Amino acid sequence: MTTGIGQEREKNMEYDLGAEVAEWMLSQTGAPDGARSTTTLMGLQWDVFPGVWHPNPGTRLFTSWLPIADGCRLLEVGCAAGVTCVVAARGGCTRVVGVDIYPAATDNTRRNAARHGVAGRVEALTSDLFAELDEDDVFDVICSNPPLVKAPESRRIDTATEQMVYDPGYELHRRFFREVGPHLADDGRIYMLTSETLADPAELRKLAAEAGFTGRVHASEAIGIPAPVMGSTPAVVAAADEHGVVRVDFTMLEFQRG
C-alpha cells in the first residue's frame, strides 16, 4: 500500500515528467526565423513553415481518431501545418475550415492543401478561436489539439512556441467551451486531445460540463519516446521502462450537448 508520502512523491514525479516532456515538445518546433522543412506523416509529405508546430506522432493519433465521413463539415481549431484539415478533405468532408492564431500556420495549411490537391475544399483563417467565423458557420465535427499543459496561472508565456504548449489556468480551454456552442450542429461532436501525463482530463471534462457539454473517452494510446531523446533527466530516467522508453499517453475526448 502506498503511503501519503509515497503518493505525494509519485504525484511530483508525474508532474516532473510532464514538465520534461513539455520542454522536449517545445524543442521540436522551429523558431519563427528558422528554415522551412518537410516531414513525412501518415504516408504523406508535409511542408512545415518556420515557427509552426511540427507534425508528430500525437498529430497522427489525433487525426486518425477523428470520425471523418463523406459529407462531414469539419472545423479544426489550431490547424498548424494543416495535416488534419488535408486528411479530412481527402477523406470526403465537403467543407473543412482550419483556424489558427498564427498567420504562418494558416499559410502553411493552405500550402499543404494545395500540395495534396484539396485547396478548393480547405479554408484557413487566422483567428483567435472562433472570432473570424461567420455567425452562421456550423460544423458537424469541431476538433482541437490544443496547448496540452495546464500550467499555473502565474506561468509566464514569453514565446509563441510556449503558447503552443502551455495553457496557464486552462483559460484557453475555458474560452473554447464558452464560445464553441453556436458553431456546433445540433447533433455535432467536439473532439479534443488531452493526456494524463501532460494535461488534466478531469478538469477538462469539468470545464465542458459547466458549458453544457458531456464528455467521454473516444480513444486512447501511449506513444513510446526513447529516454535519451528527451535528455535522460532524472524524471525521464525514473519513468523509462527496461528498454529505456518512456510511455506518454494521449487521449481523445468526445463531447456533445447535454
PDB file of C-alpha atoms in Angstrom:
ATOM      1  CA  MET A   1       0.000   0.000   0.000  1.00  0.00           C
ATOM      2  CA  THR A   2       1.319   3.447  -0.950  1.00  0.00           C
ATOM      3  CA  THR A   3       1.606   5.858   1.974  1.00  0.00           C
ATOM      4  CA  GLY A   4       0.629   9.515   1.834  1.00  0.00           C
ATOM      5  CA  ILE A   5       4.289  10.457   1.452  1.00  0.00           C
ATOM      6  CA  GLY A   6       4.719   7.863  -1.282  1.00  0.00           C
ATOM      7  CA  GLN A   7       1.644   9.129  -3.117  1.00  0.00           C
ATOM      8  CA  GLU A   8       2.977  12.672  -2.965  1.00  0.00           C
ATOM      9  CA  ARG A   9       6.320  11.524  -4.392  1.00  0.00           C
ATOM     10  CA  GLU A  10       4.531   9.718  -7.233  1.00  0.00           C
ATOM     11  CA  LYS A  11       2.458  12.813  -7.944  1.00  0.00           C
ATOM     12  CA  ASN A  12       5.554  15.012  -8.004  1.00  0.00           C
ATOM     13  CA  MET A  13       7.347  12.560 -10.279  1.00  0.00           C
ATOM     14  CA  GLU A  14       4.412  12.591 -12.705  1.00  0.00           C
ATOM     15  CA  TYR A  15       4.413  16.390 -12.686  1.00  0.00           C
ATOM     16  CA  ASP A  16       8.177  16.496 -13.262  1.00  0.00           C
ATOM     17  CA  LEU A  17       7.820  14.062 -16.170  1.00  0.00           C
ATOM     18  CA  GLY A  18       5.058  16.166 -17.683  1.00  0.00           C
ATOM     19  CA  ALA A  19       7.269  19.256 -17.429  1.00  0.00           C
ATOM     20  CA  GLU A  20      10.177  17.407 -19.050  1.00  0.00           C
ATOM     21  CA  VAL A  21       8.015  16.141 -21.915  1.00  0.00           C
ATOM     22  CA  ALA A  22       6.576  19.625 -22.407  1.00  0.00           C
ATOM     23  CA  GLU A  23      10.044  21.162 -22.638  1.00  0.00           C
ATOM     24  CA  TRP A  24      11.093  18.477 -25.104  1.00  0.00           C
ATOM     25  CA  MET A  25       7.997  19.200 -27.207  1.00  0.00           C
ATOM     26  CA  LEU A  26       8.967  22.869 -27.245  1.00  0.00           C
ATOM     27  CA  SER A  27      12.390  21.979 -28.596  1.00  0.00           C
ATOM     28  CA  GLN A  28      10.844  20.193 -31.583  1.00  0.00           C
ATOM     29  CA  THR A  29       9.275  23.318 -33.084  1.00  0.00           C
ATOM     30  CA  GLY A  30      11.455  25.584 -35.150  1.00  0.00           C
ATOM     31  CA  ALA A  31      11.976  29.272 -34.471  1.00  0.00           C
ATOM     32  CA  PRO A  32       9.980  31.817 -36.487  1.00  0.00           C
ATOM     33  CA  ASP A  33      13.188  32.862 -38.275  1.00  0.00           C
ATOM     34  CA  GLY A  34      14.273  29.278 -38.989  1.00  0.00           C
ATOM     35  CA  ALA A  35      14.217  27.342 -42.239  1.00  0.00           C
ATOM     36  CA  ARG A  36      11.277  25.721 -43.997  1.00  0.00           C
ATOM     37  CA  SER A  37      11.374  21.932 -43.803  1.00  0.00           C
ATOM     38  CA  THR A  38       9.475  18.829 -44.898  1.00  0.00           C
ATOM     39  CA  THR A  39       8.413  15.786 -42.931  1.00  0.00           C
ATOM     40  CA  THR A  40       6.600  12.513 -43.560  1.00  0.00           C
ATOM     41  CA  LEU A  41       3.491  11.567 -41.594  1.00  0.00           C
ATOM     42  CA  MET A  42       0.610   9.194 -42.376  1.00  0.00           C
ATOM     43  CA  GLY A  43       2.305   8.237 -45.637  1.00  0.00           C
ATOM     44  CA  LEU A  44       2.369  11.800 -46.992  1.00  0.00           C
ATOM     45  CA  GLN A  45       4.936  14.562 -47.278  1.00  0.00           C
ATOM     46  CA  TRP A  46       4.237  17.844 -45.487  1.00  0.00           C
ATOM     47  CA  ASP A  47       5.812  21.266 -45.758  1.00  0.00           C
ATOM     48  CA  VAL A  48       6.462  22.824 -42.349  1.00  0.00           C
ATOM     49  CA  PHE A  49       6.948  26.589 -42.165  1.00  0.00           C
ATOM     50  CA  PRO A  50       9.232  28.233 -39.588  1.00  0.00           C
ATOM     51  CA  GLY A  51       7.551  28.711 -36.225  1.00  0.00           C
ATOM     52  CA  VAL A  52       4.715  26.261 -36.973  1.00  0.00           C
ATOM     53  CA  TRP A  53       4.066  23.272 -34.714  1.00  0.00           C
ATOM     54  CA  HIS A  54       5.871  20.299 -36.241  1.00  0.00           C
ATOM     55  CA  PRO A  55       3.636  17.321 -37.139  1.00  0.00           C
ATOM     56  CA  ASN A  56       4.453  14.442 -34.780  1.00  0.00           C
ATOM     57  CA  PRO A  57       3.079  11.078 -33.576  1.00  0.00           C
ATOM     58  CA  GLY A  58       0.488  12.934 -31.471  1.00  0.00           C
ATOM     59  CA  THR A  59      -0.735  14.606 -34.671  1.00  0.00           C
ATOM     60  CA  ARG A  60      -1.050  11.180 -36.272  1.00  0.00           C
ATOM     61  CA  LEU A  61      -3.126   9.815 -33.408  1.00  0.00           C
ATOM     62  CA  PHE A  62      -5.322  12.898 -33.253  1.00  0.00           C
ATOM     63  CA  THR A  63      -6.035  12.844 -36.994  1.00  0.00           C
ATOM     64  CA  SER A  64      -6.546   9.095 -37.313  1.00  0.00           C
ATOM     65  CA  TRP A  65      -9.005   9.012 -34.393  1.00  0.00           C
ATOM     66  CA  LEU A  66     -11.401  11.564 -35.888  1.00  0.00           C
ATOM     67  CA  PRO A  67     -14.656  10.159 -37.322  1.00  0.00           C
ATOM     68  CA  ILE A  68     -14.196  11.622 -40.791  1.00  0.00           C
ATOM     69  CA  ALA A  69     -17.064  10.754 -43.133  1.00  0.00           C
ATOM     70  CA  ASP A  70     -18.372  11.741 -46.558  1.00  0.00           C
ATOM     71  CA  GLY A  71     -20.360  14.950 -46.374  1.00  0.00           C
ATOM     72  CA  CYS A  72     -18.989  15.981 -42.981  1.00  0.00           C
ATOM     73  CA  ARG A  73     -18.403  19.648 -42.181  1.00  0.00           C
ATOM     74  CA  LEU A  74     -15.247  19.877 -40.072  1.00  0.00           C
ATOM     75  CA  LEU A  75     -13.616  22.712 -38.167  1.00  0.00           C
ATOM     76  CA  GLU A  76     -10.140  22.355 -36.689  1.00  0.00           C
ATOM     77  CA  VAL A  77      -9.142  24.867 -34.020  1.00  0.00           C
ATOM     78  CA  GLY A  78      -5.369  25.149 -34.127  1.00  0.00           C
ATOM     79  CA  CYS A  79      -4.642  23.853 -37.628  1.00  0.00           C
ATOM     80  CA  ALA A  80      -0.829  24.303 -37.516  1.00  0.00           C
ATOM     81  CA  ALA A  81       0.674  22.736 -40.663  1.00  0.00           C
ATOM     82  CA  GLY A  82      -2.731  21.569 -41.881  1.00  0.00           C
ATOM     83  CA  VAL A  83      -2.315  17.803 -41.590  1.00  0.00           C
ATOM     84  CA  THR A  84      -5.753  17.163 -40.105  1.00  0.00           C
ATOM     85  CA  CYS A  85      -7.525  19.546 -42.492  1.00  0.00           C
ATOM     86  CA  VAL A  86      -5.933  17.936 -45.531  1.00  0.00           C
ATOM     87  CA  VAL A  87      -6.661  14.388 -44.372  1.00  0.00           C
ATOM     88  CA  ALA A  88     -10.271  15.361 -43.649  1.00  0.00           C
ATOM     89  CA  ALA A  89     -10.717  16.843 -47.108  1.00  0.00           C
ATOM     90  CA  ARG A  90      -9.133  13.803 -48.741  1.00  0.00           C
ATOM     91  CA  GLY A  91     -11.421  11.627 -46.613  1.00  0.00           C
ATOM     92  CA  GLY A  92     -14.628  13.073 -48.058  1.00  0.00           C
ATOM     93  CA  CYS A  93     -15.503  16.082 -45.902  1.00  0.00           C
ATOM     94  CA  THR A  94     -17.376  18.572 -48.045  1.00  0.00           C
ATOM     95  CA  ARG A  95     -16.249  21.599 -46.049  1.00  0.00           C
ATOM     96  CA  VAL A  96     -13.090  21.889 -43.996  1.00  0.00           C
ATOM     97  CA  VAL A  97     -12.059  25.031 -42.117  1.00  0.00           C
ATOM     98  CA  GLY A  98      -8.867  25.382 -40.120  1.00  0.00           C
ATOM     99  CA  VAL A  99      -8.307  28.310 -37.771  1.00  0.00           C
ATOM    100  CA  ASP A 100      -5.100  29.292 -36.029  1.00  0.00           C
ATOM    101  CA  ILE A 101      -3.957  32.407 -34.216  1.00  0.00           C
ATOM    102  CA  TYR A 102      -0.646  32.375 -36.119  1.00  0.00           C
ATOM    103  CA  PRO A 103      -0.625  33.585 -39.765  1.00  0.00           C
ATOM    104  CA  ALA A 104       2.305  31.267 -40.523  1.00  0.00           C
ATOM    105  CA  ALA A 105       0.103  28.288 -39.597  1.00  0.00           C
ATOM    106  CA  THR A 106      -2.785  29.285 -41.843  1.00  0.00           C
ATOM    107  CA  ASP A 107      -0.344  29.961 -44.696  1.00  0.00           C
ATOM    108  CA  ASN A 108       1.171  26.539 -44.018  1.00  0.00           C
ATOM    109  CA  THR A 109      -2.261  24.876 -44.089  1.00  0.00           C
ATOM    110  CA  ARG A 110      -3.053  26.471 -47.449  1.00  0.00           C
ATOM    111  CA  ARG A 111       0.312  25.312 -48.792  1.00  0.00           C
ATOM    112  CA  ASN A 112      -0.238  21.697 -47.784  1.00  0.00           C
ATOM    113  CA  ALA A 113      -3.828  21.748 -49.052  1.00  0.00           C
ATOM    114  CA  ALA A 114      -2.526  22.851 -52.447  1.00  0.00           C
ATOM    115  CA  ARG A 115       0.271  20.296 -52.318  1.00  0.00           C
ATOM    116  CA  HIS A 116      -2.242  17.479 -51.837  1.00  0.00           C
ATOM    117  CA  GLY A 117      -4.865  18.694 -54.288  1.00  0.00           C
ATOM    118  CA  VAL A 118      -7.602  19.813 -51.881  1.00  0.00           C
ATOM    119  CA  ALA A 119      -7.140  23.589 -51.887  1.00  0.00           C
ATOM    120  CA  GLY A 120     -10.721  24.013 -53.093  1.00  0.00           C
ATOM    121  CA  ARG A 121     -12.128  22.268 -50.014  1.00  0.00           C
ATOM    122  CA  VAL A 122      -9.854  23.627 -47.277  1.00  0.00           C
ATOM    123  CA  GLU A 123     -10.239  27.154 -45.918  1.00  0.00           C
ATOM    124  CA  ALA A 124      -7.697  28.513 -43.435  1.00  0.00           C
ATOM    125  CA  LEU A 125      -8.421  31.580 -41.296  1.00  0.00           C
ATOM    126  CA  THR A 126      -6.128  33.460 -38.957  1.00  0.00           C
ATOM    127  CA  SER A 127      -8.373  33.668 -35.908  1.00  0.00           C
ATOM    128  CA  ASP A 128      -8.369  33.719 -32.124  1.00  0.00           C
ATOM    129  CA  LEU A 129     -10.561  30.641 -31.606  1.00  0.00           C
ATOM    130  CA  PHE A 130     -13.884  31.339 -33.389  1.00  0.00           C
ATOM    131  CA  ALA A 131     -13.561  35.110 -33.782  1.00  0.00           C
ATOM    132  CA  GLU A 132     -13.232  35.169 -37.589  1.00  0.00           C
ATOM    133  CA  LEU A 133     -16.012  32.675 -38.321  1.00  0.00           C
ATOM    134  CA  ASP A 134     -19.367  33.893 -39.595  1.00  0.00           C
ATOM    135  CA  GLU A 135     -22.187  33.676 -37.080  1.00  0.00           C
ATOM    136  CA  ASP A 136     -23.957  31.030 -39.179  1.00  0.00           C
ATOM    137  CA  ASP A 137     -20.868  28.821 -39.675  1.00  0.00           C
ATOM    138  CA  VAL A 138     -21.931  25.427 -38.270  1.00  0.00           C
ATOM    139  CA  PHE A 139     -19.966  22.162 -38.267  1.00  0.00           C
ATOM    140  CA  ASP A 140     -20.679  18.505 -37.617  1.00  0.00           C
ATOM    141  CA  VAL A 141     -17.211  17.931 -36.153  1.00  0.00           C
ATOM    142  CA  ILE A 142     -15.175  20.507 -34.268  1.00  0.00           C
ATOM    143  CA  CYS A 143     -11.758  19.270 -33.227  1.00  0.00           C
ATOM    144  CA  SER A 144      -8.778  20.705 -31.413  1.00  0.00           C
ATOM    145  CA  ASN A 145      -5.305  19.514 -30.486  1.00  0.00           C
ATOM    146  CA  PRO A 146      -4.762  22.407 -28.047  1.00  0.00           C
ATOM    147  CA  PRO A 147      -1.857  23.514 -25.848  1.00  0.00           C
ATOM    148  CA  LEU A 148      -1.941  20.445 -23.611  1.00  0.00           C
ATOM    149  CA  VAL A 149      -0.142  21.534 -20.480  1.00  0.00           C
ATOM    150  CA  LYS A 150      -2.269  23.114 -17.768  1.00  0.00           C
ATOM    151  CA  ALA A 151       0.337  25.495 -16.409  1.00  0.00           C
ATOM    152  CA  PRO A 152      -0.164  27.575 -13.248  1.00  0.00           C
ATOM    153  CA  GLU A 153      -1.941  30.878 -13.857  1.00  0.00           C
ATOM    154  CA  SER A 154       1.296  32.641 -12.903  1.00  0.00           C
ATOM    155  CA  ARG A 155       3.277  30.874 -15.664  1.00  0.00           C
ATOM    156  CA  ARG A 156       4.810  33.478 -17.981  1.00  0.00           C
ATOM    157  CA  ILE A 157       4.467  32.846 -21.695  1.00  0.00           C
ATOM    158  CA  ASP A 158       7.366  34.578 -23.427  1.00  0.00           C
ATOM    159  CA  THR A 159       7.342  32.981 -26.886  1.00  0.00           C
ATOM    160  CA  ALA A 160       4.863  31.798 -29.484  1.00  0.00           C
ATOM    161  CA  THR A 161       6.095  28.224 -29.137  1.00  0.00           C
ATOM    162  CA  GLU A 162       5.426  28.297 -25.385  1.00  0.00           C
ATOM    163  CA  GLN A 163       1.883  29.398 -26.165  1.00  0.00           C
ATOM    164  CA  MET A 164       1.528  26.257 -28.305  1.00  0.00           C
ATOM    165  CA  VAL A 165       2.338  24.020 -25.306  1.00  0.00           C
ATOM    166  CA  TYR A 166       1.162  25.780 -22.124  1.00  0.00           C
ATOM    167  CA  ASP A 167      -2.317  26.997 -21.187  1.00  0.00           C
ATOM    168  CA  PRO A 168      -1.972  28.891 -17.876  1.00  0.00           C
ATOM    169  CA  GLY A 169      -5.008  28.216 -15.705  1.00  0.00           C
ATOM    170  CA  TYR A 170      -6.688  26.414 -18.618  1.00  0.00           C
ATOM    171  CA  GLU A 171      -8.027  29.799 -19.728  1.00  0.00           C
ATOM    172  CA  LEU A 172      -7.880  28.891 -23.429  1.00  0.00           C
ATOM    173  CA  HIS A 173      -9.773  25.638 -22.805  1.00  0.00           C
ATOM    174  CA  ARG A 174     -12.355  27.524 -20.747  1.00  0.00           C
ATOM    175  CA  ARG A 175     -12.870  30.069 -23.536  1.00  0.00           C
ATOM    176  CA  PHE A 176     -13.156  27.281 -26.108  1.00  0.00           C
ATOM    177  CA  PHE A 177     -16.143  25.687 -24.367  1.00  0.00           C
ATOM    178  CA  ARG A 178     -17.770  29.064 -23.658  1.00  0.00           C
ATOM    179  CA  GLU A 179     -17.621  30.062 -27.333  1.00  0.00           C
ATOM    180  CA  VAL A 180     -17.993  26.823 -29.322  1.00  0.00           C
ATOM    181  CA  GLY A 181     -21.755  26.322 -28.934  1.00  0.00           C
ATOM    182  CA  PRO A 182     -23.078  28.498 -31.796  1.00  0.00           C
ATOM    183  CA  HIS A 183     -20.812  26.720 -34.296  1.00  0.00           C
ATOM    184  CA  LEU A 184     -21.686  23.119 -33.392  1.00  0.00           C
ATOM    185  CA  ALA A 185     -24.526  21.398 -35.276  1.00  0.00           C
ATOM    186  CA  ASP A 186     -27.382  20.125 -33.095  1.00  0.00           C
ATOM    187  CA  ASP A 187     -26.121  16.537 -33.336  1.00  0.00           C
ATOM    188  CA  GLY A 188     -22.473  17.550 -33.739  1.00  0.00           C
ATOM    189  CA  ARG A 189     -19.494  16.362 -31.736  1.00  0.00           C
ATOM    190  CA  ILE A 190     -16.387  18.008 -30.328  1.00  0.00           C
ATOM    191  CA  TYR A 191     -13.111  16.067 -30.231  1.00  0.00           C
ATOM    192  CA  MET A 192     -10.194  17.281 -28.131  1.00  0.00           C
ATOM    193  CA  LEU A 193      -6.800  15.756 -27.380  1.00  0.00           C
ATOM    194  CA  THR A 194      -5.595  15.531 -23.789  1.00  0.00           C
ATOM    195  CA  SER A 195      -3.159  13.479 -21.715  1.00  0.00           C
ATOM    196  CA  GLU A 196      -2.817  12.227 -18.158  1.00  0.00           C
ATOM    197  CA  THR A 197       0.940  12.856 -18.377  1.00  0.00           C
ATOM    198  CA  LEU A 198       0.775  16.371 -19.754  1.00  0.00           C
ATOM    199  CA  ALA A 199      -2.695  17.666 -19.027  1.00  0.00           C
ATOM    200  CA  ASP A 200      -5.713  17.362 -16.730  1.00  0.00           C
ATOM    201  CA  PRO A 201      -8.535  15.403 -18.413  1.00  0.00           C
ATOM    202  CA  ALA A 202     -10.761  15.572 -15.320  1.00  0.00           C
ATOM    203  CA  GLU A 203     -10.549  19.359 -15.216  1.00  0.00           C
ATOM    204  CA  LEU A 204     -11.199  19.488 -18.949  1.00  0.00           C
ATOM    205  CA  ARG A 205     -14.414  17.496 -18.568  1.00  0.00           C
ATOM    206  CA  LYS A 206     -15.452  19.761 -15.704  1.00  0.00           C
ATOM    207  CA  LEU A 207     -14.991  22.877 -17.840  1.00  0.00           C
ATOM    208  CA  ALA A 208     -17.020  21.265 -20.616  1.00  0.00           C
ATOM    209  CA  ALA A 209     -19.826  20.325 -18.199  1.00  0.00           C
ATOM    210  CA  GLU A 210     -20.006  23.909 -16.934  1.00  0.00           C
ATOM    211  CA  ALA A 211     -20.643  24.972 -20.545  1.00  0.00           C
ATOM    212  CA  GLY A 212     -23.338  22.317 -21.065  1.00  0.00           C
ATOM    213  CA  PHE A 213     -21.356  19.501 -22.696  1.00  0.00           C
ATOM    214  CA  THR A 214     -20.932  15.905 -21.578  1.00  0.00           C
ATOM    215  CA  GLY A 215     -17.717  14.062 -22.328  1.00  0.00           C
ATOM    216  CA  ARG A 216     -16.443  10.543 -22.754  1.00  0.00           C
ATOM    217  CA  VAL A 217     -13.212   8.860 -23.816  1.00  0.00           C
ATOM    218  CA  HIS A 218     -13.220   8.335 -27.572  1.00  0.00           C
ATOM    219  CA  ALA A 219      -9.739   6.788 -27.962  1.00  0.00           C
ATOM    220  CA  SER A 220      -6.500   6.443 -26.004  1.00  0.00           C
ATOM    221  CA  GLU A 221      -2.971   5.254 -26.718  1.00  0.00           C
ATOM    222  CA  ALA A 222       0.549   5.693 -25.358  1.00  0.00           C
ATOM    223  CA  ILE A 223       3.490   6.701 -27.505  1.00  0.00           C
ATOM    224  CA  GLY A 224       6.986   5.446 -26.682  1.00  0.00           C
ATOM    225  CA  ILE A 225       9.796   8.019 -26.636  1.00  0.00           C
ATOM    226  CA  PRO A 226      13.404   6.874 -26.032  1.00  0.00           C
ATOM    227  CA  ALA A 227      14.711   8.492 -22.851  1.00  0.00           C
ATOM    228  CA  PRO A 228      17.967   9.733 -24.481  1.00  0.00           C
ATOM    229  CA  VAL A 229      15.911  11.716 -27.000  1.00  0.00           C
ATOM    230  CA  MET A 230      14.496  13.748 -24.116  1.00  0.00           C
ATOM    231  CA  GLY A 231      17.842  14.180 -22.397  1.00  0.00           C
ATOM    232  CA  SER A 232      17.674  11.373 -19.810  1.00  0.00           C
ATOM    233  CA  THR A 233      16.903  13.734 -16.911  1.00  0.00           C
ATOM    234  CA  PRO A 234      16.125  12.120 -13.521  1.00  0.00           C
ATOM    235  CA  ALA A 235      12.349  12.301 -14.061  1.00  0.00           C
ATOM    236  CA  VAL A 236      12.673  10.790 -17.553  1.00  0.00           C
ATOM    237  CA  VAL A 237      15.006   8.006 -16.396  1.00  0.00           C
ATOM    238  CA  ALA A 238      12.671   7.167 -13.496  1.00  0.00           C
ATOM    239  CA  ALA A 239       9.719   6.846 -15.904  1.00  0.00           C
ATOM    240  CA  ALA A 240      11.547   4.765 -18.519  1.00  0.00           C
ATOM    241  CA  ASP A 241      10.881   1.042 -18.878  1.00  0.00           C
ATOM    242  CA  GLU A 242      13.518  -1.685 -19.077  1.00  0.00           C
ATOM    243  CA  HIS A 243      14.169  -0.753 -22.703  1.00  0.00           C
ATOM    244  CA  GLY A 244      14.781   2.884 -21.865  1.00  0.00           C
ATOM    245  CA  VAL A 245      11.479   4.022 -23.363  1.00  0.00           C
ATOM    246  CA  VAL A 246       9.082   6.500 -21.740  1.00  0.00           C
ATOM    247  CA  ARG A 247       5.392   5.924 -22.459  1.00  0.00           C
ATOM    248  CA  VAL A 248       3.459   9.173 -22.861  1.00  0.00           C
ATOM    249  CA  ASP A 249      -0.309   8.724 -23.038  1.00  0.00           C
ATOM    250  CA  PHE A 250      -2.695  10.597 -25.310  1.00  0.00           C
ATOM    251  CA  THR A 251      -6.471  10.515 -25.024  1.00  0.00           C
ATOM    252  CA  MET A 252      -9.145  11.951 -27.294  1.00  0.00           C
ATOM    253  CA  LEU A 253     -12.289  13.075 -25.514  1.00  0.00           C
ATOM    254  CA  GLU A 254     -15.620  13.348 -27.318  1.00  0.00           C
ATOM    255  CA  PHE A 255     -18.141  15.980 -26.182  1.00  0.00           C
ATOM    256  CA  GLN A 256     -21.772  16.541 -27.074  1.00  0.00           C
ATOM    257  CA  ARG A 257     -24.522  18.782 -25.805  1.00  0.00           C
ATOM    258  CA  GLY A 258     -26.441  17.727 -22.734  1.00  0.00           C
TER     259      GLY A 258
END
